[in-house]
Amino acid sequence: MNWQLKSFAELSITELYDIIQRREQVFVVEQTCPYLDADGSDVNALHLWADSDTETVVAYARIFLGEGSDGYSRIGRVLTAQSVRRLGLGRELMQRALDVCHTYTPQLPIRLGAQVYLRAFYESFGFVAISEEYLEDDIPHIDMERQP
């Protein structure tokens, strides 16, 4: 796997296209969840992804480092391509995303909005639920946080 971490300004047009295409494949097509993925937040995020020898963006996460009054960093849009699921790449992706947060904002907690069926996965990284379940785009979610 070839791992990349870039700010929005550092992304090439091709990299941005590949990222958006994969996010739409997973979140819009696979999960049959029509929503506006290009939400205007990408410009403020770090983009972490892996390319394999045969596919682009087989794992991806969007990271917001805590700034201003937020008081926490945030990981979102976490995905793995269907072709690489159950190979441990999701665990590697999450560990790398956590490492990025700890490198740049070691004093801040990290939050994410998890699909409920993945709660145990995120708990295995030290996240705990901080909200009740709620629907986001008709999919049950729960907010979770990991302390520094």
Short mmCIF file of C-alpha atoms in Angstrom, two decimals:
data_model
loop_
_atom_site.label_atom_id
_atom_site.label_comp_id
_atom_site.label_asym_id
_atom_site.label_seq_id
_atom_site.Cartn_x
_atom_site.Cartn_y
_atom_site.Cartn_z
CA MET A 1 0.00 0.00 0.00
CA ASN A 2 1.10 3.52 -0.76
CA TRP A 3 -0.15 5.87 1.99
CA GLN A 4 -0.61 9.60 1.43
CA LEU A 5 -1.47 12.50 3.75
CA LYS A 6 -2.19 15.85 2.14
CA SER A 7 -4.00 19.09 2.77
CA PHE A 8 -6.63 20.14 0.25
CA ALA A 9 -4.21 22.61 -1.37
CA GLU A 10 -1.65 19.83 -1.86
CA LEU A 11 -4.06 17.49 -3.68
CA SER A 12 -3.71 17.17 -7.42
CA ILE A 13 -6.89 17.34 -9.47
CA THR A 14 -6.60 13.61 -10.16
CA GLU A 15 -6.16 12.77 -6.46
CA LEU A 16 -9.18 14.88 -5.52
CA TYR A 17 -11.25 13.25 -8.26
CA ASP A 18 -10.24 9.75 -7.12
CA ILE A 19 -11.10 10.58 -3.49
CA ILE A 20 -14.51 11.99 -4.34
CA GLN A 21 -15.24 9.10 -6.70
CA ARG A 22 -14.44 6.52 -3.99
CA ARG A 23 -16.45 8.38 -1.34
CA GLU A 24 -19.45 8.49 -3.68
CA GLN A 25 -19.01 4.78 -4.49
CA VAL A 26 -19.09 3.81 -0.81
CA PHE A 27 -21.40 6.35 0.81
CA VAL A 28 -23.83 7.22 -2.00
CA VAL A 29 -23.98 4.10 -4.20
CA GLU A 30 -23.24 1.17 -1.82
CA GLN A 31 -25.19 2.64 1.08
CA THR A 32 -27.93 4.00 -1.21
CA CYS A 33 -27.67 7.31 0.57
CA PRO A 34 -28.05 10.30 -1.74
CA TYR A 35 -26.43 13.29 -0.08
CA LEU A 36 -24.06 16.07 -1.05
CA ASP A 37 -20.60 14.65 -0.38
CA ALA A 38 -18.81 17.79 -1.55
CA ASP A 39 -19.91 19.67 1.56
CA GLY A 40 -17.38 22.50 1.49
CA SER A 41 -15.40 21.06 4.40
CA ASP A 42 -12.68 19.32 2.38
CA VAL A 43 -10.73 22.57 2.07
CA ASN A 44 -10.14 22.58 5.85
CA ALA A 45 -9.24 18.91 6.19
CA LEU A 46 -6.25 16.65 5.91
CA HIS A 47 -6.85 13.75 3.55
CA LEU A 48 -5.36 10.36 4.43
CA TRP A 49 -5.59 7.54 1.92
CA ALA A 50 -3.98 4.42 0.55
CA ASP A 51 -3.58 3.32 -3.04
CA SER A 52 -2.89 -0.32 -3.86
CA ASP A 53 -0.89 -1.56 -6.82
CA THR A 54 -4.10 -1.99 -8.80
CA GLU A 55 -6.60 0.53 -7.36
CA THR A 56 -6.65 4.12 -6.18
CA VAL A 57 -8.08 5.18 -2.82
CA VAL A 58 -8.72 1.76 -1.30
CA ALA A 59 -8.83 3.32 2.18
CA TYR A 60 -9.61 6.91 3.14
CA ALA A 61 -10.29 9.21 6.09
CA ARG A 62 -10.85 12.95 6.36
CA ILE A 63 -9.20 14.56 9.39
CA PHE A 64 -9.93 17.92 10.99
CA LEU A 65 -7.32 19.02 13.49
CA GLY A 66 -8.76 20.89 16.47
CA GLU A 67 -8.71 24.60 15.93
CA GLY A 68 -10.25 27.60 17.62
CA SER A 69 -13.11 26.85 19.95
CA ASP A 70 -13.68 23.26 18.79
CA GLY A 71 -11.49 21.79 21.48
CA TYR A 72 -11.21 18.45 19.66
CA SER A 73 -9.98 16.91 16.44
CA ARG A 74 -12.37 14.98 14.20
CA ILE A 75 -12.07 11.96 11.91
CA GLY A 76 -14.72 11.39 9.26
CA ARG A 77 -15.59 9.85 5.90
CA VAL A 78 -13.78 6.68 7.01
CA LEU A 79 -13.97 4.03 4.30
CA THR A 80 -12.39 1.02 2.70
CA ALA A 81 -13.08 -0.13 -0.85
CA GLN A 82 -15.17 -3.27 -1.16
CA SER A 83 -12.22 -5.09 -2.78
CA VAL A 84 -10.05 -4.78 0.36
CA ARG A 85 -12.55 -5.24 3.17
CA ARG A 86 -11.81 -7.88 5.82
CA LEU A 87 -8.06 -7.60 5.17
CA GLY A 88 -7.28 -5.41 8.20
CA LEU A 89 -6.89 -2.23 6.18
CA GLY A 90 -9.63 -0.47 8.15
CA ARG A 91 -7.68 -1.01 11.37
CA GLU A 92 -4.49 0.30 9.75
CA LEU A 93 -6.36 3.33 8.40
CA MET A 94 -7.80 4.18 11.83
CA GLN A 95 -4.43 3.77 13.54
CA ARG A 96 -2.81 6.06 10.99
CA ALA A 97 -5.60 8.64 11.40
CA LEU A 98 -5.17 8.53 15.18
CA ASP A 99 -1.41 8.93 14.76
CA VAL A 100 -1.97 12.06 12.65
CA CYS A 101 -4.21 13.56 15.34
CA HIS A 102 -1.72 12.70 18.09
CA THR A 103 1.17 14.16 16.11
CA TYR A 104 -0.49 17.52 15.43
CA THR A 105 -2.92 17.89 18.37
CA PRO A 106 -1.75 15.50 21.11
CA GLN A 107 -3.58 17.39 23.85
CA LEU A 108 -7.02 17.19 22.23
CA PRO A 109 -9.69 14.51 22.29
CA ILE A 110 -10.76 13.01 18.96
CA ARG A 111 -14.39 12.72 17.89
CA LEU A 112 -16.22 10.90 15.14
CA GLY A 113 -19.77 10.12 14.09
CA ALA A 114 -19.90 6.33 13.80
CA GLN A 115 -22.43 4.19 12.04
CA VAL A 116 -23.91 2.18 14.90
CA TYR A 117 -22.93 -1.20 13.45
CA LEU A 118 -19.27 -0.11 13.70
CA ARG A 119 -19.45 0.93 17.35
CA ALA A 120 -17.40 -2.03 18.64
CA PHE A 121 -14.75 -1.38 15.97
CA TYR A 122 -14.25 2.19 17.22
CA GLU A 123 -14.46 1.10 20.86
CA SER A 124 -11.47 -1.16 20.17
CA PHE A 125 -9.49 2.06 19.55
CA GLY A 126 -10.58 3.59 22.85
CA PHE A 127 -13.59 5.58 21.64
CA VAL A 128 -16.65 5.84 23.90
CA ALA A 129 -20.18 6.90 23.03
CA ILE A 130 -21.02 10.50 23.91
CA SER A 131 -24.51 10.67 22.40
CA GLU A 132 -27.65 8.68 21.96
CA GLU A 133 -28.23 7.02 18.61
CA TYR A 134 -29.54 9.33 15.88
CA LEU A 135 -30.33 9.08 12.19
CA GLU A 136 -28.04 10.74 9.69
CA ASP A 137 -29.18 10.27 6.10
CA ASP A 138 -31.48 7.48 7.38
CA ILE A 139 -28.52 5.51 8.81
CA PRO A 140 -28.23 5.01 12.60
CA HIS A 141 -25.18 6.84 13.99
CA ILE A 142 -23.65 7.59 17.37
CA ASP A 143 -21.12 10.27 18.32
CA MET A 144 -17.96 8.90 19.90
CA GLU A 145 -14.89 10.43 21.53
CA ARG A 146 -11.40 9.27 22.43
CA GLN A 147 -9.49 11.10 25.14
CA PRO A 148 -5.81 11.99 24.60
#
